[in-house]
mmCIF file with all atom_site columns, C-alpha atoms in Angstrom:
data_model
loop_
_atom_site.group_PDB
_atom_site.id
_atom_site.type_symbol
_atom_site.label_atom_id
_atom_site.label_alt_id
_atom_site.label_comp_id
_atom_site.label_asym_id
_atom_site.label_entity_id
_atom_site.label_seq_id
_atom_site.pdbx_PDB_ins_code
_atom_site.Cartn_x
_atom_site.Cartn_y
_atom_site.Cartn_z
_atom_site.occupancy
_atom_site.B_iso_or_equiv
_atom_site.pdbx_formal_charge
_atom_site.auth_seq_id
_atom_site.auth_comp_id
_atom_site.auth_asym_id
_atom_site.auth_atom_id
_atom_site.pdbx_PDB_model_num
ATOM 1   C CA . ALA A 1 1   ? 0.000   0.000  0.000   1.00 59.00 ? 19  ALA A CA 1
ATOM 2   C CA . ASP A 1 2   ? 2.848   2.370  0.818   1.00 76.00 ? 20  ASP A CA 1
ATOM 3   C CA . GLU A 1 3   ? 4.430   1.709  -2.584  1.00 80.00 ? 21  GLU A CA 1
ATOM 4   C CA . ILE A 1 4   ? 1.166   2.509  -4.332  1.00 81.00 ? 22  ILE A CA 1
ATOM 5   C CA . GLU A 1 5   ? 0.776   5.730  -2.367  1.00 83.00 ? 23  GLU A CA 1
ATOM 6   C CA . ASP A 1 6   ? 4.364   6.753  -3.146  1.00 84.00 ? 24  ASP A CA 1
ATOM 7   C CA . ALA A 1 7   ? 3.819   6.004  -6.836  1.00 83.00 ? 25  ALA A CA 1
ATOM 8   C CA . GLN A 1 8   ? 0.628   8.082  -6.858  1.00 85.00 ? 26  GLN A CA 1
ATOM 9   C CA . ARG A 1 9   ? 2.393   10.958 -5.124  1.00 88.00 ? 27  ARG A CA 1
ATOM 10  C CA . ILE A 1 10  ? 5.210   10.920 -7.702  1.00 89.00 ? 28  ILE A CA 1
ATOM 11  C CA . ASN A 1 11  ? 2.707   10.752 -10.560 1.00 88.00 ? 29  ASN A CA 1
ATOM 12  C CA . LEU A 1 12  ? 0.685   13.710 -9.292  1.00 91.00 ? 30  LEU A CA 1
ATOM 13  C CA . LEU A 1 13  ? 3.808   15.758 -8.566  1.00 93.00 ? 31  LEU A CA 1
ATOM 14  C CA . SER A 1 14  ? 5.088   15.077 -12.084 1.00 92.00 ? 32  SER A CA 1
ATOM 15  C CA . ALA A 1 15  ? 1.793   16.130 -13.653 1.00 91.00 ? 33  ALA A CA 1
ATOM 16  C CA . VAL A 1 16  ? 1.636   19.419 -11.727 1.00 94.00 ? 34  VAL A CA 1
ATOM 17  C CA . SER A 1 17  ? 5.300   20.194 -12.398 1.00 94.00 ? 35  SER A CA 1
ATOM 18  C CA . ALA A 1 18  ? 4.969   19.561 -16.122 1.00 93.00 ? 36  ALA A CA 1
ATOM 19  C CA . SER A 1 19  ? 1.846   21.730 -16.274 1.00 93.00 ? 37  SER A CA 1
ATOM 20  C CA . LEU A 1 20  ? 3.568   24.603 -14.474 1.00 94.00 ? 38  LEU A CA 1
ATOM 21  C CA . LEU A 1 21  ? 6.531   24.369 -16.834 1.00 93.00 ? 39  LEU A CA 1
ATOM 22  C CA . LEU A 1 22  ? 4.097   24.541 -19.760 1.00 91.00 ? 40  LEU A CA 1
ATOM 23  C CA . HIS A 1 23  ? 2.415   27.654 -18.371 1.00 82.00 ? 41  HIS A CA 1
ATOM 24  C CA . GLU A 1 24  ? 4.149   30.127 -20.703 1.00 60.00 ? 42  GLU A CA 1
ATOM 25  C CA . ASP A 1 25  ? 3.389   27.909 -23.682 1.00 50.00 ? 43  ASP A CA 1
ATOM 26  C CA . SER A 1 26  ? -0.284  27.501 -22.799 1.00 52.00 ? 44  SER A CA 1
ATOM 27  C CA . THR A 1 27  ? -1.113  31.123 -21.907 1.00 51.00 ? 45  THR A CA 1
ATOM 28  C CA . GLY A 1 28  ? 1.168   33.257 -24.036 1.00 50.00 ? 46  GLY A CA 1
ATOM 29  C CA . ASN A 1 29  ? 1.396   35.692 -21.128 1.00 52.00 ? 47  ASN A CA 1
ATOM 30  C CA . LYS A 1 30  ? 4.335   38.043 -21.260 1.00 51.00 ? 48  LYS A CA 1
ATOM 31  C CA . GLN A 1 31  ? 5.160   38.883 -17.675 1.00 51.00 ? 49  GLN A CA 1
ATOM 32  C CA . SER A 1 32  ? 7.970   41.356 -17.028 1.00 49.00 ? 50  SER A CA 1
ATOM 33  C CA . PRO A 1 33  ? 11.242  39.946 -15.649 1.00 47.00 ? 51  PRO A CA 1
ATOM 34  C CA . SER A 1 34  ? 11.101  42.792 -13.094 1.00 47.00 ? 52  SER A CA 1
ATOM 35  C CA . SER A 1 35  ? 7.769   41.399 -11.805 1.00 55.00 ? 53  SER A CA 1
ATOM 36  C CA . PRO A 1 36  ? 8.189   37.628 -12.236 1.00 71.00 ? 54  PRO A CA 1
ATOM 37  C CA . LEU A 1 37  ? 5.404   36.520 -9.862  1.00 82.00 ? 55  LEU A CA 1
ATOM 38  C CA . GLN A 1 38  ? 2.393   35.538 -11.923 1.00 89.00 ? 56  GLN A CA 1
ATOM 39  C CA . SER A 1 39  ? -1.092  34.728 -10.632 1.00 91.00 ? 57  SER A CA 1
ATOM 40  C CA . PHE A 1 40  ? -3.568  32.471 -12.429 1.00 92.00 ? 58  PHE A CA 1
ATOM 41  C CA . PRO A 1 41  ? -6.776  30.532 -11.612 1.00 93.00 ? 59  PRO A CA 1
ATOM 42  C CA . ILE A 1 42  ? -6.326  27.043 -10.208 1.00 93.00 ? 60  ILE A CA 1
ATOM 43  C CA . GLY A 1 43  ? -8.808  25.785 -12.815 1.00 92.00 ? 61  GLY A CA 1
ATOM 44  C CA . GLN A 1 44  ? -6.323  26.788 -15.506 1.00 91.00 ? 62  GLN A CA 1
ATOM 45  C CA . LEU A 1 45  ? -3.751  24.431 -13.990 1.00 93.00 ? 63  LEU A CA 1
ATOM 46  C CA . TYR A 1 46  ? -6.275  21.596 -13.895 1.00 92.00 ? 64  TYR A CA 1
ATOM 47  C CA . ASN A 1 47  ? -7.149  22.186 -17.554 1.00 90.00 ? 65  ASN A CA 1
ATOM 48  C CA . THR A 1 48  ? -3.475  21.931 -18.475 1.00 90.00 ? 66  THR A CA 1
ATOM 49  C CA . ILE A 1 49  ? -3.068  18.721 -16.470 1.00 90.00 ? 67  ILE A CA 1
ATOM 50  C CA . ALA A 1 50  ? -6.142  17.198 -18.122 1.00 86.00 ? 68  ALA A CA 1
ATOM 51  C CA . SER A 1 51  ? -4.780  18.099 -21.557 1.00 84.00 ? 69  SER A CA 1
ATOM 52  C CA . LEU A 1 52  ? -1.448  16.328 -21.007 1.00 82.00 ? 70  LEU A CA 1
ATOM 53  C CA . SER A 1 53  ? -2.817  12.900 -21.882 1.00 73.00 ? 71  SER A CA 1
ATOM 54  C CA . TYR A 1 54  ? -4.017  14.248 -25.231 1.00 69.00 ? 72  TYR A CA 1
ATOM 55  C CA . THR A 1 55  ? -0.831  16.100 -26.214 1.00 68.00 ? 73  THR A CA 1
ATOM 56  C CA . GLY A 1 56  ? 0.042   14.741 -29.648 1.00 50.00 ? 74  GLY A CA 1
ATOM 57  C CA . ASP A 1 57  ? -3.022  12.485 -29.717 1.00 48.00 ? 75  ASP A CA 1
ATOM 58  C CA . PHE A 1 58  ? -3.959  12.250 -33.401 1.00 45.00 ? 76  PHE A CA 1
ATOM 59  C CA . ARG A 1 59  ? -7.589  11.649 -32.442 1.00 49.00 ? 77  ARG A CA 1
ATOM 60  C CA . MET A 1 60  ? -7.810  15.179 -31.035 1.00 48.00 ? 78  MET A CA 1
ATOM 61  C CA . GLN A 1 61  ? -6.070  16.598 -34.092 1.00 50.00 ? 79  GLN A CA 1
ATOM 62  C CA . THR A 1 62  ? -8.391  14.837 -36.526 1.00 45.00 ? 80  THR A CA 1
ATOM 63  C CA . GLY A 1 63  ? -11.607 15.563 -34.633 1.00 49.00 ? 81  GLY A CA 1
ATOM 64  C CA . ALA A 1 64  ? -12.118 11.953 -33.575 1.00 48.00 ? 82  ALA A CA 1
ATOM 65  C CA . GLU A 1 65  ? -12.269 13.158 -29.959 1.00 55.00 ? 83  GLU A CA 1
ATOM 66  C CA . ASP A 1 66  ? -14.646 15.757 -28.548 1.00 57.00 ? 84  ASP A CA 1
ATOM 67  C CA . PRO A 1 67  ? -12.687 19.056 -28.745 1.00 58.00 ? 85  PRO A CA 1
ATOM 68  C CA . ASN A 1 68  ? -14.316 20.103 -25.461 1.00 73.00 ? 86  ASN A CA 1
ATOM 69  C CA . LYS A 1 69  ? -13.348 16.892 -23.705 1.00 71.00 ? 87  LYS A CA 1
ATOM 70  C CA . VAL A 1 70  ? -10.596 18.437 -21.606 1.00 75.00 ? 88  VAL A CA 1
ATOM 71  C CA . LYS A 1 71  ? -12.778 21.339 -20.530 1.00 81.00 ? 89  LYS A CA 1
ATOM 72  C CA . LYS A 1 72  ? -15.557 18.960 -19.561 1.00 82.00 ? 90  LYS A CA 1
ATOM 73  C CA . LEU A 1 73  ? -13.163 16.868 -17.475 1.00 82.00 ? 91  LEU A CA 1
ATOM 74  C CA . VAL A 1 74  ? -12.461 19.948 -15.355 1.00 87.00 ? 92  VAL A CA 1
ATOM 75  C CA . GLU A 1 75  ? -15.518 22.181 -15.529 1.00 86.00 ? 93  GLU A CA 1
ATOM 76  C CA . SER A 1 76  ? -18.456 19.773 -15.545 1.00 85.00 ? 94  SER A CA 1
ATOM 77  C CA . PRO A 1 77  ? -20.581 19.869 -12.364 1.00 88.00 ? 95  PRO A CA 1
ATOM 78  C CA . GLY A 1 78  ? -18.882 18.108 -9.476  1.00 87.00 ? 96  GLY A CA 1
ATOM 79  C CA . MET A 1 79  ? -15.545 17.689 -11.218 1.00 88.00 ? 97  MET A CA 1
ATOM 80  C CA . MET A 1 80  ? -13.702 20.512 -9.446  1.00 89.00 ? 98  MET A CA 1
ATOM 81  C CA . ASN A 1 81  ? -14.138 18.861 -6.049  1.00 90.00 ? 99  ASN A CA 1
ATOM 82  C CA . LEU A 1 82  ? -12.603 15.683 -7.443  1.00 90.00 ? 100 LEU A CA 1
ATOM 83  C CA . TRP A 1 83  ? -9.609  17.595 -8.815  1.00 92.00 ? 101 TRP A CA 1
ATOM 84  C CA . GLU A 1 84  ? -9.125  19.440 -5.542  1.00 92.00 ? 102 GLU A CA 1
ATOM 85  C CA . ASN A 1 85  ? -9.302  16.218 -3.535  1.00 91.00 ? 103 ASN A CA 1
ATOM 86  C CA . MET A 1 86  ? -6.738  14.632 -5.819  1.00 91.00 ? 104 MET A CA 1
ATOM 87  C CA . TYR A 1 87  ? -4.267  17.523 -5.993  1.00 93.00 ? 105 TYR A CA 1
ATOM 88  C CA . SER A 1 88  ? -4.566  19.473 -2.711  1.00 93.00 ? 106 SER A CA 1
ATOM 89  C CA . ASN A 1 89  ? -1.704  17.594 -1.055  1.00 94.00 ? 107 ASN A CA 1
ATOM 90  C CA . THR A 1 90  ? 0.550   17.973 -4.090  1.00 95.00 ? 108 THR A CA 1
ATOM 91  C CA . LEU A 1 91  ? -0.072  21.715 -4.312  1.00 96.00 ? 109 LEU A CA 1
ATOM 92  C CA . GLY A 1 92  ? 0.522   21.987 -0.579  1.00 95.00 ? 110 GLY A CA 1
ATOM 93  C CA . GLU A 1 93  ? 3.829   20.155 -0.980  1.00 95.00 ? 111 GLU A CA 1
ATOM 94  C CA . LEU A 1 94  ? 4.986   22.590 -3.672  1.00 96.00 ? 112 LEU A CA 1
ATOM 95  C CA . GLN A 1 95  ? 3.843   25.507 -1.536  1.00 96.00 ? 113 GLN A CA 1
ATOM 96  C CA . ALA A 1 96  ? 5.888   24.207 1.409   1.00 96.00 ? 114 ALA A CA 1
ATOM 97  C CA . LEU A 1 97  ? 8.933   24.066 -0.881  1.00 94.00 ? 115 LEU A CA 1
ATOM 98  C CA . GLY A 1 98  ? 8.417   27.708 -1.857  1.00 93.00 ? 116 GLY A CA 1
ATOM 99  C CA . LEU A 1 99  ? 7.706   26.835 -5.496  1.00 94.00 ? 117 LEU A CA 1
ATOM 100 C CA . LEU A 1 100 ? 4.052   27.819 -5.530  1.00 94.00 ? 118 LEU A CA 1
ATOM 101 C CA . GLY A 1 101 ? 1.704   30.183 -3.723  1.00 95.00 ? 119 GLY A CA 1
ATOM 102 C CA . ILE A 1 102 ? -1.964  29.430 -3.075  1.00 94.00 ? 120 ILE A CA 1
ATOM 103 C CA . VAL A 1 103 ? -4.356  32.340 -2.583  1.00 94.00 ? 121 VAL A CA 1
ATOM 104 C CA . HIS A 1 104 ? -7.811  31.212 -1.513  1.00 86.00 ? 122 HIS A CA 1
ATOM 105 C CA . ALA A 1 105 ? -10.858 33.326 -2.314  1.00 72.00 ? 123 ALA A CA 1
ATOM 106 C CA . ARG A 1 106 ? -12.134 35.528 0.491   1.00 62.00 ? 124 ARG A CA 1
ATOM 107 C CA . ARG A 1 107 ? -15.524 34.539 1.848   1.00 50.00 ? 125 ARG A CA 1
ATOM 108 C CA . GLY A 1 108 ? -18.347 37.046 2.035   1.00 47.00 ? 126 GLY A CA 1
ATOM 109 C CA . SER A 1 109 ? -20.877 37.310 4.844   1.00 45.00 ? 127 SER A CA 1
ATOM 110 C CA . ASP A 1 110 ? -23.082 34.810 3.028   1.00 47.00 ? 128 ASP A CA 1
ATOM 111 C CA . ASN A 1 111 ? -20.114 32.389 2.794   1.00 46.00 ? 129 ASN A CA 1
ATOM 112 C CA . SER A 1 112 ? -19.838 33.002 -0.949  1.00 43.00 ? 130 SER A CA 1
ATOM 113 C CA . ASP A 1 113 ? -16.605 33.704 -2.796  1.00 42.00 ? 131 ASP A CA 1
ATOM 114 C CA . THR A 1 114 ? -15.874 37.401 -3.149  1.00 38.00 ? 132 THR A CA 1
ATOM 115 C CA . ASP A 1 115 ? -13.225 36.665 -5.771  1.00 40.00 ? 133 ASP A CA 1
ATOM 116 C CA . THR A 1 116 ? -15.079 35.946 -8.995  1.00 35.00 ? 134 THR A CA 1
ATOM 117 C CA . THR A 1 117 ? -12.043 35.208 -11.180 1.00 38.00 ? 135 THR A CA 1
ATOM 118 C CA . ASN A 1 118 ? -13.018 32.256 -13.366 1.00 43.00 ? 136 ASN A CA 1
ATOM 119 C CA . PRO A 1 119 ? -16.182 31.687 -11.328 1.00 39.00 ? 137 PRO A CA 1
ATOM 120 C CA . GLY A 1 120 ? -17.213 28.093 -10.753 1.00 41.00 ? 138 GLY A CA 1
ATOM 121 C CA . VAL A 1 121 ? -13.781 26.747 -11.648 1.00 50.00 ? 139 VAL A CA 1
ATOM 122 C CA . GLY A 1 122 ? -11.734 26.506 -8.476  1.00 50.00 ? 140 GLY A CA 1
ATOM 123 C CA . GLY A 1 123 ? -13.965 28.780 -6.421  1.00 59.00 ? 141 GLY A CA 1
ATOM 124 C CA . GLY A 1 124 ? -11.780 31.793 -7.190  1.00 83.00 ? 142 GLY A CA 1
ATOM 125 C CA . THR A 1 125 ? -8.607  30.169 -5.802  1.00 91.00 ? 143 THR A CA 1
ATOM 126 C CA . GLN A 1 126 ? -5.488  31.590 -7.432  1.00 94.00 ? 144 GLN A CA 1
ATOM 127 C CA . LEU A 1 127 ? -2.018  30.105 -7.774  1.00 95.00 ? 145 LEU A CA 1
ATOM 128 C CA . GLU A 1 128 ? 1.154   32.160 -7.848  1.00 94.00 ? 146 GLU A CA 1
ATOM 129 C CA . CYS A 1 129 ? 4.463   31.094 -9.359  1.00 93.00 ? 147 CYS A CA 1
ATOM 130 C CA . CYS A 1 130 ? 7.696   32.756 -10.490 1.00 90.00 ? 148 CYS A CA 1
ATOM 131 C CA . PHE A 1 131 ? 7.908   31.125 -13.903 1.00 84.00 ? 149 PHE A CA 1
ATOM 132 C CA . THR A 1 132 ? 11.038  33.069 -14.885 1.00 84.00 ? 150 THR A CA 1
ATOM 133 C CA . ASP A 1 133 ? 12.969  32.035 -11.760 1.00 88.00 ? 151 ASP A CA 1
ATOM 134 C CA . VAL A 1 134 ? 15.629  29.549 -12.869 1.00 89.00 ? 152 VAL A CA 1
ATOM 135 C CA . ALA A 1 135 ? 15.786  27.949 -9.412  1.00 92.00 ? 153 ALA A CA 1
ATOM 136 C CA . VAL A 1 136 ? 12.029  27.318 -9.468  1.00 93.00 ? 154 VAL A CA 1
ATOM 137 C CA . ARG A 1 137 ? 12.130  25.823 -12.953 1.00 93.00 ? 155 ARG A CA 1
ATOM 138 C CA . LYS A 1 138 ? 15.067  23.581 -12.032 1.00 94.00 ? 156 LYS A CA 1
ATOM 139 C CA . ARG A 1 139 ? 13.184  22.202 -9.035  1.00 95.00 ? 157 ARG A CA 1
ATOM 140 C CA . LEU A 1 140 ? 10.096  21.560 -11.150 1.00 95.00 ? 158 LEU A CA 1
ATOM 141 C CA . VAL A 1 141 ? 12.119  19.766 -13.836 1.00 95.00 ? 159 VAL A CA 1
ATOM 142 C CA . GLN A 1 142 ? 13.543  17.449 -11.159 1.00 95.00 ? 160 GLN A CA 1
ATOM 143 C CA . ASN A 1 143 ? 10.000  16.152 -10.642 1.00 94.00 ? 161 ASN A CA 1
ATOM 144 C CA . LEU A 1 144 ? 9.648   14.987 -14.249 1.00 92.00 ? 162 LEU A CA 1
ATOM 145 C CA . PRO A 1 145 ? 10.207  11.381 -15.405 1.00 90.00 ? 163 PRO A CA 1
ATOM 146 C CA . PRO A 1 146 ? 13.775  10.506 -16.536 1.00 91.00 ? 164 PRO A CA 1
ATOM 147 C CA . ARG A 1 147 ? 12.804  10.531 -20.212 1.00 90.00 ? 165 ARG A CA 1
ATOM 148 C CA . LEU A 1 148 ? 11.947  14.222 -19.906 1.00 92.00 ? 166 LEU A CA 1
ATOM 149 C CA . ARG A 1 149 ? 14.710  15.176 -17.473 1.00 93.00 ? 167 ARG A CA 1
ATOM 150 C CA . VAL A 1 150 ? 17.334  14.470 -20.141 1.00 93.00 ? 168 VAL A CA 1
ATOM 151 C CA . HIS A 1 151 ? 16.173  17.763 -21.685 1.00 94.00 ? 169 HIS A CA 1
ATOM 152 C CA . SER A 1 152 ? 16.340  19.620 -18.365 1.00 94.00 ? 170 SER A CA 1
ATOM 153 C CA . ASP A 1 153 ? 18.722  22.379 -19.461 1.00 93.00 ? 171 ASP A CA 1
ATOM 154 C CA . GLN A 1 154 ? 16.620  23.304 -22.486 1.00 93.00 ? 172 GLN A CA 1
ATOM 155 C CA . ILE A 1 155 ? 13.343  23.101 -20.567 1.00 93.00 ? 173 ILE A CA 1
ATOM 156 C CA . VAL A 1 156 ? 14.646  25.316 -17.771 1.00 92.00 ? 174 VAL A CA 1
ATOM 157 C CA . GLY A 1 157 ? 15.831  27.949 -20.241 1.00 87.00 ? 175 GLY A CA 1
ATOM 158 C CA . ALA A 1 158 ? 18.573  30.534 -19.946 1.00 78.00 ? 176 ALA A CA 1
ATOM 159 C CA . GLY A 1 159 ? 18.215  32.987 -17.068 1.00 72.00 ? 177 GLY A CA 1
ATOM 160 C CA . ASP A 1 160 ? 15.087  35.101 -17.123 1.00 67.00 ? 178 ASP A CA 1
ATOM 161 C CA . SER A 1 161 ? 14.913  35.213 -20.925 1.00 78.00 ? 179 SER A CA 1
ATOM 162 C CA . LEU A 1 162 ? 11.230  34.902 -21.755 1.00 83.00 ? 180 LEU A CA 1
ATOM 163 C CA . ASP A 1 163 ? 12.002  33.666 -25.246 1.00 88.00 ? 181 ASP A CA 1
ATOM 164 C CA . SER A 1 164 ? 14.271  30.946 -23.883 1.00 88.00 ? 182 SER A CA 1
ATOM 165 C CA . ILE A 1 165 ? 11.604  29.897 -21.374 1.00 87.00 ? 183 ILE A CA 1
ATOM 166 C CA . ARG A 1 166 ? 8.956   29.729 -24.104 1.00 88.00 ? 184 ARG A CA 1
ATOM 167 C CA . GLN A 1 167 ? 11.264  27.607 -26.221 1.00 91.00 ? 185 GLN A CA 1
ATOM 168 C CA . GLY A 1 168 ? 11.755  25.314 -23.227 1.00 91.00 ? 186 GLY A CA 1
ATOM 169 C CA . SER A 1 169 ? 7.991   24.985 -22.790 1.00 90.00 ? 187 SER A CA 1
ATOM 170 C CA . LEU A 1 170 ? 7.558   24.200 -26.476 1.00 91.00 ? 188 LEU A CA 1
ATOM 171 C CA . LEU A 1 171 ? 10.282  21.540 -26.267 1.00 93.00 ? 189 LEU A CA 1
ATOM 172 C CA . LEU A 1 172 ? 8.562   19.953 -23.272 1.00 92.00 ? 190 LEU A CA 1
ATOM 173 C CA . ARG A 1 173 ? 5.243   19.890 -25.114 1.00 89.00 ? 191 ARG A CA 1
ATOM 174 C CA . LYS A 1 174 ? 6.963   18.310 -28.132 1.00 89.00 ? 192 LYS A CA 1
ATOM 175 C CA . GLU A 1 175 ? 8.541   15.592 -26.000 1.00 90.00 ? 193 GLU A CA 1
ATOM 176 C CA . LEU A 1 176 ? 5.217   14.917 -24.302 1.00 86.00 ? 194 LEU A CA 1
ATOM 177 C CA . ALA A 1 177 ? 3.622   14.554 -27.731 1.00 83.00 ? 195 ALA A CA 1
ATOM 178 C CA . ASN A 1 178 ? 6.348   12.081 -28.712 1.00 82.00 ? 196 ASN A CA 1
ATOM 179 C CA . ILE A 1 179 ? 5.346   9.954  -25.716 1.00 77.00 ? 197 ILE A CA 1
ATOM 180 C CA . VAL A 1 180 ? 1.578   10.191 -26.158 1.00 71.00 ? 198 VAL A CA 1
ATOM 181 C CA . ALA A 1 181 ? 1.231   9.935  -29.950 1.00 66.00 ? 199 ALA A CA 1
ATOM 182 C CA . PRO A 1 182 ? 2.517   6.351  -30.425 1.00 62.00 ? 200 PRO A CA 1
ATOM 183 C CA . ALA A 1 183 ? 0.407   5.093  -27.549 1.00 58.00 ? 201 ALA A CA 1
ATOM 184 C CA . ALA A 1 184 ? -2.670  6.879  -28.854 1.00 55.00 ? 202 ALA A CA 1
ATOM 185 C CA . LYS A 1 185 ? -2.230  5.353  -32.284 1.00 52.00 ? 203 LYS A CA 1
ATOM 186 C CA . SER A 1 186 ? -2.110  1.881  -30.746 1.00 53.00 ? 204 SER A CA 1
ATOM 187 C CA . GLN A 1 187 ? -5.177  2.790  -28.659 1.00 48.00 ? 205 GLN A CA 1
ATOM 188 C CA . SER A 1 188 ? -3.219  2.114  -25.487 1.00 45.00 ? 206 SER A CA 1
ATOM 189 C CA . ALA A 1 189 ? -2.658  5.640  -24.182 1.00 42.00 ? 207 ALA A CA 1
ATOM 190 C CA . LYS A 1 190 ? -2.909  5.575  -20.427 1.00 44.00 ? 208 LYS A CA 1
ATOM 191 C CA . GLY A 1 191 ? -1.423  8.995  -19.795 1.00 42.00 ? 209 GLY A CA 1
ATOM 192 C CA . PHE A 1 192 ? 1.532   11.108 -20.776 1.00 42.00 ? 210 PHE A CA 1
ATOM 193 C CA . PHE A 1 193 ? 3.874   9.246  -18.409 1.00 43.00 ? 211 PHE A CA 1
ATOM 194 C CA . THR A 1 194 ? 3.813   5.837  -20.062 1.00 37.00 ? 212 THR A CA 1
ATOM 195 C CA . ALA A 1 195 ? 6.561   4.132  -18.070 1.00 39.00 ? 213 ALA A CA 1
ATOM 196 C CA . GLY A 1 196 ? 6.052   2.223  -14.850 1.00 37.00 ? 214 GLY A CA 1
ATOM 197 C CA . VAL A 1 197 ? 3.533   3.399  -12.271 1.00 33.00 ? 215 VAL A CA 1
ATOM 198 C CA . ALA A 1 198 ? 2.962   6.718  -13.972 1.00 39.00 ? 216 ALA A CA 1
ATOM 199 C CA . LYS A 1 199 ? 0.874   5.268  -16.789 1.00 44.00 ? 217 LYS A CA 1
ATOM 200 C CA . SER A 1 200 ? -2.191  5.601  -14.564 1.00 46.00 ? 218 SER A CA 1
ATOM 201 C CA . TRP A 1 201 ? -2.942  9.295  -15.181 1.00 49.00 ? 219 TRP A CA 1
ATOM 202 C CA . LYS A 1 202 ? -5.421  9.014  -18.043 1.00 49.00 ? 220 LYS A CA 1
ATOM 203 C CA . TYR A 1 203 ? -7.110  6.139  -16.207 1.00 51.00 ? 221 TYR A CA 1
ATOM 204 C CA . ALA A 1 204 ? -7.462  8.413  -13.161 1.00 49.00 ? 222 ALA A CA 1
ATOM 205 C CA . VAL A 1 205 ? -9.055  11.141 -15.286 1.00 49.00 ? 223 VAL A CA 1
ATOM 206 C CA . ALA A 1 206 ? -11.459 8.574  -16.725 1.00 49.00 ? 224 ALA A CA 1
ATOM 207 C CA . LYS A 1 207 ? -12.368 7.521  -13.191 1.00 47.00 ? 225 LYS A CA 1
ATOM 208 C CA . PHE A 1 208 ? -13.014 11.178 -12.379 1.00 46.00 ? 226 PHE A CA 1
ATOM 209 C CA . ALA A 1 209 ? -15.438 11.453 -15.280 1.00 48.00 ? 227 ALA A CA 1
ATOM 210 C CA . LYS A 1 210 ? -17.191 8.239  -14.297 1.00 48.00 ? 228 LYS A CA 1
ATOM 211 C CA . GLY A 1 211 ? -17.452 9.342  -10.677 1.00 44.00 ? 229 GLY A CA 1
ATOM 212 C CA . SER A 1 212 ? -19.012 12.681 -11.585 1.00 43.00 ? 230 SER A CA 1
ATOM 213 C CA . GLY A 1 213 ? -21.940 10.895 -13.182 1.00 46.00 ? 231 GLY A CA 1
ATOM 214 C CA . LYS A 1 214 ? -22.924 9.121  -9.975  1.00 45.00 ? 232 LYS A CA 1
#
């Protein structure tokens, strides 16, 4: 049981770390190096995580899959609670390491969220991360599977160069696609980490979807 729990922890940590490293690629935001701390809705992170298993999947590219599938996995009624239950410990672990900040929505007198950013997706909770901080990116890369860590220098990027960081994010997305695409074509994609215990991610997302219908 302990081995299974450790494997799940590593899998979840890898998924969050990869998604954070892809942040520049997925948003196109152009934060200033003088103000590197960037805030974004927690639902945005969950959308990126959900999309990882479909990176390079030819079925998404050809329209064989529902183009709104990823969004539905995160934003359908009841799904956010499942995501939060799955990832709260992982996000807390990264926060304790100083790699991520978590800003919870303030509660009004009627116990409703006063922060309406991306309402309904994460309850207004925001995440904060210094994406241009080389030390942060290096720590996140260390959480990736070995097949991706071989590209650690390129993924981390050079200093606080936004262009270098974007190129690193694009390289990571390309390598993820190289992992997912062959498995998708053989109809055996289980997730973007296809080696060992980490192949369970897409199965976990499927379980989420099934659970939301109960």
